mmCIF file with all atom_site columns, C-alpha atoms in Angstrom:
data_model
loop_
_atom_site.group_PDB
_atom_site.id
_atom_site.type_symbol
_atom_site.label_atom_id
_atom_site.label_alt_id
_atom_site.label_comp_id
_atom_site.label_asym_id
_atom_site.label_entity_id
_atom_site.label_seq_id
_atom_site.pdbx_PDB_ins_code
_atom_site.Cartn_x
_atom_site.Cartn_y
_atom_site.Cartn_z
_atom_site.occupancy
_atom_site.B_iso_or_equiv
_atom_site.pdbx_formal_charge
_atom_site.auth_seq_id
_atom_site.auth_comp_id
_atom_site.auth_asym_id
_atom_site.auth_atom_id
_atom_site.pdbx_PDB_model_num
ATOM 1   C CA . HIS D 1 1   ? -20.881 17.451 -18.746 1.00 0.00 ? 1   HIS D CA 1
ATOM 2   C CA . VAL D 1 2   ? -20.747 15.380 -15.555 1.00 0.00 ? 2   VAL D CA 1
ATOM 3   C CA . GLN D 1 3   ? -17.830 16.094 -13.289 1.00 0.00 ? 3   GLN D CA 1
ATOM 4   C CA . LEU D 1 4   ? -16.855 14.605 -9.925  1.00 0.00 ? 4   LEU D CA 1
ATOM 5   C CA . VAL D 1 5   ? -14.098 16.254 -7.907  1.00 0.00 ? 5   VAL D CA 1
ATOM 6   C CA . GLU D 1 6   ? -12.753 14.619 -4.767  1.00 0.00 ? 6   GLU D CA 1
ATOM 7   C CA . SER D 1 7   ? -10.955 16.321 -1.914  1.00 0.00 ? 7   SER D CA 1
ATOM 8   C CA . GLY D 1 8   ? -9.920  15.563 1.635   1.00 0.00 ? 8   GLY D CA 1
ATOM 9   C CA . GLY D 1 9   ? -7.387  12.783 1.256   1.00 0.00 ? 9   GLY D CA 1
ATOM 10  C CA . GLY D 1 10  ? -4.088  12.788 3.117   1.00 0.00 ? 10  GLY D CA 1
ATOM 11  C CA . SER D 1 11  ? -1.816  10.921 5.476   1.00 0.00 ? 11  SER D CA 1
ATOM 12  C CA . VAL D 1 12  ? -2.823  9.961  8.999   1.00 0.00 ? 12  VAL D CA 1
ATOM 13  C CA . GLU D 1 13  ? -1.726  7.582  11.694  1.00 0.00 ? 13  GLU D CA 1
ATOM 14  C CA . ALA D 1 14  ? -3.751  4.506  12.488  1.00 0.00 ? 14  ALA D CA 1
ATOM 15  C CA . GLY D 1 15  ? -6.778  5.404  14.564  1.00 0.00 ? 15  GLY D CA 1
ATOM 16  C CA . GLY D 1 16  ? -7.106  8.803  12.950  1.00 0.00 ? 16  GLY D CA 1
ATOM 17  C CA . SER D 1 17  ? -9.903  10.229 10.834  1.00 0.00 ? 17  SER D CA 1
ATOM 18  C CA . LEU D 1 18  ? -10.329 11.764 7.411   1.00 0.00 ? 18  LEU D CA 1
ATOM 19  C CA . ARG D 1 19  ? -13.308 13.237 5.636   1.00 0.00 ? 19  ARG D CA 1
ATOM 20  C CA . LEU D 1 20  ? -13.522 12.845 1.876   1.00 0.00 ? 20  LEU D CA 1
ATOM 21  C CA . SER D 1 21  ? -15.791 15.072 -0.177  1.00 0.00 ? 21  SER D CA 1
ATOM 22  C CA . CYS D 1 22  ? -16.946 14.633 -3.739  1.00 0.00 ? 22  CYS D CA 1
ATOM 23  C CA . ALA D 1 23  ? -18.437 17.657 -5.441  1.00 0.00 ? 23  ALA D CA 1
ATOM 24  C CA . ALA D 1 24  ? -20.698 16.707 -8.335  1.00 0.00 ? 24  ALA D CA 1
ATOM 25  C CA . SER D 1 25  ? -21.701 18.903 -11.219 1.00 0.00 ? 25  SER D CA 1
ATOM 26  C CA . GLY D 1 26  ? -23.489 18.410 -14.500 1.00 0.00 ? 26  GLY D CA 1
ATOM 27  C CA . PHE D 1 27  ? -26.355 16.431 -12.998 1.00 0.00 ? 27  PHE D CA 1
ATOM 28  C CA . THR D 1 28  ? -28.830 16.611 -10.157 1.00 0.00 ? 28  THR D CA 1
ATOM 29  C CA . GLY D 1 29  ? -28.244 14.039 -7.470  1.00 0.00 ? 29  GLY D CA 1
ATOM 30  C CA . SER D 1 30  ? -31.833 12.857 -7.121  1.00 0.00 ? 30  SER D CA 1
ATOM 31  C CA . ARG D 1 31  ? -31.624 10.342 -10.000 1.00 0.00 ? 31  ARG D CA 1
ATOM 32  C CA . TYR D 1 32  ? -28.084 9.172  -9.473  1.00 0.00 ? 32  TYR D CA 1
ATOM 33  C CA . CYS D 1 33  ? -26.623 6.648  -7.099  1.00 0.00 ? 33  CYS D CA 1
ATOM 34  C CA . MET D 1 34  ? -23.179 7.537  -5.813  1.00 0.00 ? 34  MET D CA 1
ATOM 35  C CA . GLY D 1 35  ? -20.384 5.640  -4.177  1.00 0.00 ? 35  GLY D CA 1
ATOM 36  C CA . CYS D 1 36  ? -16.768 5.521  -3.110  1.00 0.00 ? 36  CYS D CA 1
ATOM 37  C CA . PHE D 1 37  ? -14.236 2.975  -4.326  1.00 0.00 ? 37  PHE D CA 1
ATOM 38  C CA . ARG D 1 38  ? -10.706 2.232  -3.149  1.00 0.00 ? 38  ARG D CA 1
ATOM 39  C CA . GLN D 1 39  ? -7.755  0.949  -5.120  1.00 0.00 ? 39  GLN D CA 1
ATOM 40  C CA . ALA D 1 40  ? -4.708  -0.174 -3.199  1.00 0.00 ? 40  ALA D CA 1
ATOM 41  C CA . LEU D 1 41  ? -1.368  -0.354 -4.971  1.00 0.00 ? 41  LEU D CA 1
ATOM 42  C CA . GLY D 1 42  ? -1.282  -3.381 -7.232  1.00 0.00 ? 42  GLY D CA 1
ATOM 43  C CA . LYS D 1 43  ? -4.837  -4.411 -6.420  1.00 0.00 ? 43  LYS D CA 1
ATOM 44  C CA . ALA D 1 44  ? -8.204  -4.139 -8.075  1.00 0.00 ? 44  ALA D CA 1
ATOM 45  C CA . ARG D 1 45  ? -10.568 -1.281 -7.372  1.00 0.00 ? 45  ARG D CA 1
ATOM 46  C CA . VAL D 1 46  ? -13.207 -2.272 -4.806  1.00 0.00 ? 46  VAL D CA 1
ATOM 47  C CA . GLY D 1 47  ? -16.383 -0.684 -3.563  1.00 0.00 ? 47  GLY D CA 1
ATOM 48  C CA . VAL D 1 48  ? -16.245 0.839  -0.092  1.00 0.00 ? 48  VAL D CA 1
ATOM 49  C CA . ALA D 1 49  ? -19.592 2.552  0.375   1.00 0.00 ? 49  ALA D CA 1
ATOM 50  C CA . GLY D 1 50  ? -22.585 3.660  -1.627  1.00 0.00 ? 50  GLY D CA 1
ATOM 51  C CA . ILE D 1 51  ? -25.769 5.668  -1.332  1.00 0.00 ? 51  ILE D CA 1
ATOM 52  C CA . GLY D 1 52  ? -28.955 5.264  -3.315  1.00 0.00 ? 52  GLY D CA 1
ATOM 53  C CA . THR D 1 53  ? -31.462 7.784  -4.562  1.00 0.00 ? 53  THR D CA 1
ATOM 54  C CA . ASN D 1 54  ? -33.624 7.126  -1.497  1.00 0.00 ? 54  ASN D CA 1
ATOM 55  C CA . GLY D 1 55  ? -30.730 7.765  0.869   1.00 0.00 ? 55  GLY D CA 1
ATOM 56  C CA . VAL D 1 56  ? -30.185 4.123  1.773   1.00 0.00 ? 56  VAL D CA 1
ATOM 57  C CA . THR D 1 57  ? -26.494 3.464  2.339   1.00 0.00 ? 57  THR D CA 1
ATOM 58  C CA . THR D 1 58  ? -24.288 0.409  2.079   1.00 0.00 ? 58  THR D CA 1
ATOM 59  C CA . THR D 1 59  ? -20.747 -0.186 3.308   1.00 0.00 ? 59  THR D CA 1
ATOM 60  C CA . THR D 1 60  ? -18.400 -3.047 2.740   1.00 0.00 ? 60  THR D CA 1
ATOM 61  C CA . ASP D 1 61  ? -17.837 -5.292 5.748   1.00 0.00 ? 61  ASP D CA 1
ATOM 62  C CA . SER D 1 62  ? -14.258 -4.182 6.369   1.00 0.00 ? 62  SER D CA 1
ATOM 63  C CA . VAL D 1 63  ? -15.322 -0.591 7.080   1.00 0.00 ? 63  VAL D CA 1
ATOM 64  C CA . LYS D 1 64  ? -18.646 -1.123 8.830   1.00 0.00 ? 64  LYS D CA 1
ATOM 65  C CA . GLY D 1 65  ? -18.864 0.889  12.018  1.00 0.00 ? 65  GLY D CA 1
ATOM 66  C CA . ARG D 1 66  ? -15.923 3.066  10.949  1.00 0.00 ? 66  ARG D CA 1
ATOM 67  C CA . PHE D 1 67  ? -16.947 4.716  7.665   1.00 0.00 ? 67  PHE D CA 1
ATOM 68  C CA . THR D 1 68  ? -20.137 6.661  7.041   1.00 0.00 ? 68  THR D CA 1
ATOM 69  C CA . ILE D 1 69  ? -21.327 7.825  3.647   1.00 0.00 ? 69  ILE D CA 1
ATOM 70  C CA . SER D 1 70  ? -23.793 10.671 3.215   1.00 0.00 ? 70  SER D CA 1
ATOM 71  C CA . LYS D 1 71  ? -24.968 13.081 0.587   1.00 0.00 ? 71  LYS D CA 1
ATOM 72  C CA . ASP D 1 72  ? -25.787 16.773 0.788   1.00 0.00 ? 72  ASP D CA 1
ATOM 73  C CA . ASN D 1 73  ? -28.382 17.137 -1.950  1.00 0.00 ? 73  ASN D CA 1
ATOM 74  C CA . ALA D 1 74  ? -28.451 20.918 -1.670  1.00 0.00 ? 74  ALA D CA 1
ATOM 75  C CA . LYS D 1 75  ? -24.725 21.095 -2.419  1.00 0.00 ? 75  LYS D CA 1
ATOM 76  C CA . ASN D 1 76  ? -24.692 17.995 -4.650  1.00 0.00 ? 76  ASN D CA 1
ATOM 77  C CA . THR D 1 77  ? -21.798 16.702 -2.574  1.00 0.00 ? 77  THR D CA 1
ATOM 78  C CA . LEU D 1 78  ? -20.980 13.205 -1.393  1.00 0.00 ? 78  LEU D CA 1
ATOM 79  C CA . VAL D 1 79  ? -19.160 12.823 1.914   1.00 0.00 ? 79  VAL D CA 1
ATOM 80  C CA . LEU D 1 80  ? -17.273 9.806  3.236   1.00 0.00 ? 80  LEU D CA 1
ATOM 81  C CA . GLN D 1 81  ? -16.400 10.148 6.904   1.00 0.00 ? 81  GLN D CA 1
ATOM 82  C CA . MET D 1 82  ? -13.627 7.717  7.795   1.00 0.00 ? 82  MET D CA 1
ATOM 83  C CA . ASN D 1 83  ? -12.890 7.070  11.470  1.00 0.00 ? 83  ASN D CA 1
ATOM 84  C CA . ASN D 1 84  ? -10.531 4.694  13.247  1.00 0.00 ? 84  ASN D CA 1
ATOM 85  C CA . LEU D 1 85  ? -8.496  4.328  10.098  1.00 0.00 ? 85  LEU D CA 1
ATOM 86  C CA . LYS D 1 86  ? -6.310  1.273  9.639   1.00 0.00 ? 86  LYS D CA 1
ATOM 87  C CA . PRO D 1 87  ? -3.236  0.728  7.440   1.00 0.00 ? 87  PRO D CA 1
ATOM 88  C CA . GLU D 1 88  ? -5.310  -1.569 5.220   1.00 0.00 ? 88  GLU D CA 1
ATOM 89  C CA . ASP D 1 89  ? -7.527  1.414  4.364   1.00 0.00 ? 89  ASP D CA 1
ATOM 90  C CA . THR D 1 90  ? -4.615  2.906  2.415   1.00 0.00 ? 90  THR D CA 1
ATOM 91  C CA . GLY D 1 91  ? -5.259  3.496  -1.257  1.00 0.00 ? 91  GLY D CA 1
ATOM 92  C CA . MET D 1 92  ? -6.579  5.836  -3.886  1.00 0.00 ? 92  MET D CA 1
ATOM 93  C CA . TYR D 1 93  ? -10.205 6.683  -3.227  1.00 0.00 ? 93  TYR D CA 1
ATOM 94  C CA . TYR D 1 94  ? -12.523 7.399  -6.126  1.00 0.00 ? 94  TYR D CA 1
ATOM 95  C CA . CYS D 1 95  ? -15.972 8.898  -6.214  1.00 0.00 ? 95  CYS D CA 1
ATOM 96  C CA . ALA D 1 96  ? -18.387 7.438  -8.755  1.00 0.00 ? 96  ALA D CA 1
ATOM 97  C CA . ALA D 1 97  ? -21.937 8.092  -9.885  1.00 0.00 ? 97  ALA D CA 1
ATOM 98  C CA . GLY D 1 98  ? -24.560 7.068  -12.370 1.00 0.00 ? 98  GLY D CA 1
ATOM 99  C CA . VAL D 1 99  ? -28.164 6.147  -12.921 1.00 0.00 ? 99  VAL D CA 1
ATOM 100 C CA . SER D 1 100 ? -27.262 2.617  -14.048 1.00 0.00 ? 100 SER D CA 1
ATOM 101 C CA . PHE D 1 101 ? -25.132 2.291  -10.920 1.00 0.00 ? 101 PHE D CA 1
ATOM 102 C CA . CYS D 1 102 ? -28.396 2.093  -8.974  1.00 0.00 ? 102 CYS D CA 1
ATOM 103 C CA . SER D 1 103 ? -29.098 -1.308 -10.534 1.00 0.00 ? 103 SER D CA 1
ATOM 104 C CA . GLY D 1 104 ? -25.619 -2.667 -9.999  1.00 0.00 ? 104 GLY D CA 1
ATOM 105 C CA . ALA D 1 105 ? -23.983 -1.726 -13.277 1.00 0.00 ? 105 ALA D CA 1
ATOM 106 C CA . PRO D 1 106 ? -20.502 -0.188 -13.168 1.00 0.00 ? 106 PRO D CA 1
ATOM 107 C CA . PRO D 1 107 ? -20.810 3.551  -12.601 1.00 0.00 ? 107 PRO D CA 1
ATOM 108 C CA . PRO D 1 108 ? -20.195 5.544  -15.788 1.00 0.00 ? 108 PRO D CA 1
ATOM 109 C CA . TYR D 1 109 ? -18.807 8.629  -14.082 1.00 0.00 ? 109 TYR D CA 1
ATOM 110 C CA . TRP D 1 110 ? -15.638 8.771  -11.996 1.00 0.00 ? 110 TRP D CA 1
ATOM 111 C CA . GLY D 1 111 ? -13.641 11.371 -10.154 1.00 0.00 ? 111 GLY D CA 1
ATOM 112 C CA . GLN D 1 112 ? -9.887  11.758 -10.427 1.00 0.00 ? 112 GLN D CA 1
ATOM 113 C CA . GLY D 1 113 ? -9.225  10.130 -7.069  1.00 0.00 ? 113 GLY D CA 1
ATOM 114 C CA . THR D 1 114 ? -7.619  11.243 -3.834  1.00 0.00 ? 114 THR D CA 1
ATOM 115 C CA . GLN D 1 115 ? -4.878  9.390  -1.950  1.00 0.00 ? 115 GLN D CA 1
ATOM 116 C CA . VAL D 1 116 ? -5.389  8.151  1.591   1.00 0.00 ? 116 VAL D CA 1
ATOM 117 C CA . THR D 1 117 ? -2.368  6.818  3.450   1.00 0.00 ? 117 THR D CA 1
ATOM 118 C CA . VAL D 1 118 ? -2.623  5.305  6.924   1.00 0.00 ? 118 VAL D CA 1
ATOM 119 C CA . SER D 1 119 ? 0.564   4.452  8.772   1.00 0.00 ? 119 SER D CA 1
#
């Protein structure tokens, strides 16, 4: 049973930082790609950052230079470090994972989400 549990959301002022963690269980991270998505109120869910099985990372243009995604394989935990936060970063952040996600398919596994609010 695959489970993804996010933590680390909260409220910060613009320019502040937050660190989101996603603890994965029920699978070993070596075959799965993982990523973080954001859904602002009334808007569609969008990809923010992702990491492949080889450790290569991608980030959407709006967060480049501010957000860093990494994975601790020993702890099977995904980390999204968010610096210089802006009000437009506000939203519910979801962790996602899957083997098919590596080839661009929608990830089959999702966490429950954690709220990030930037004022």
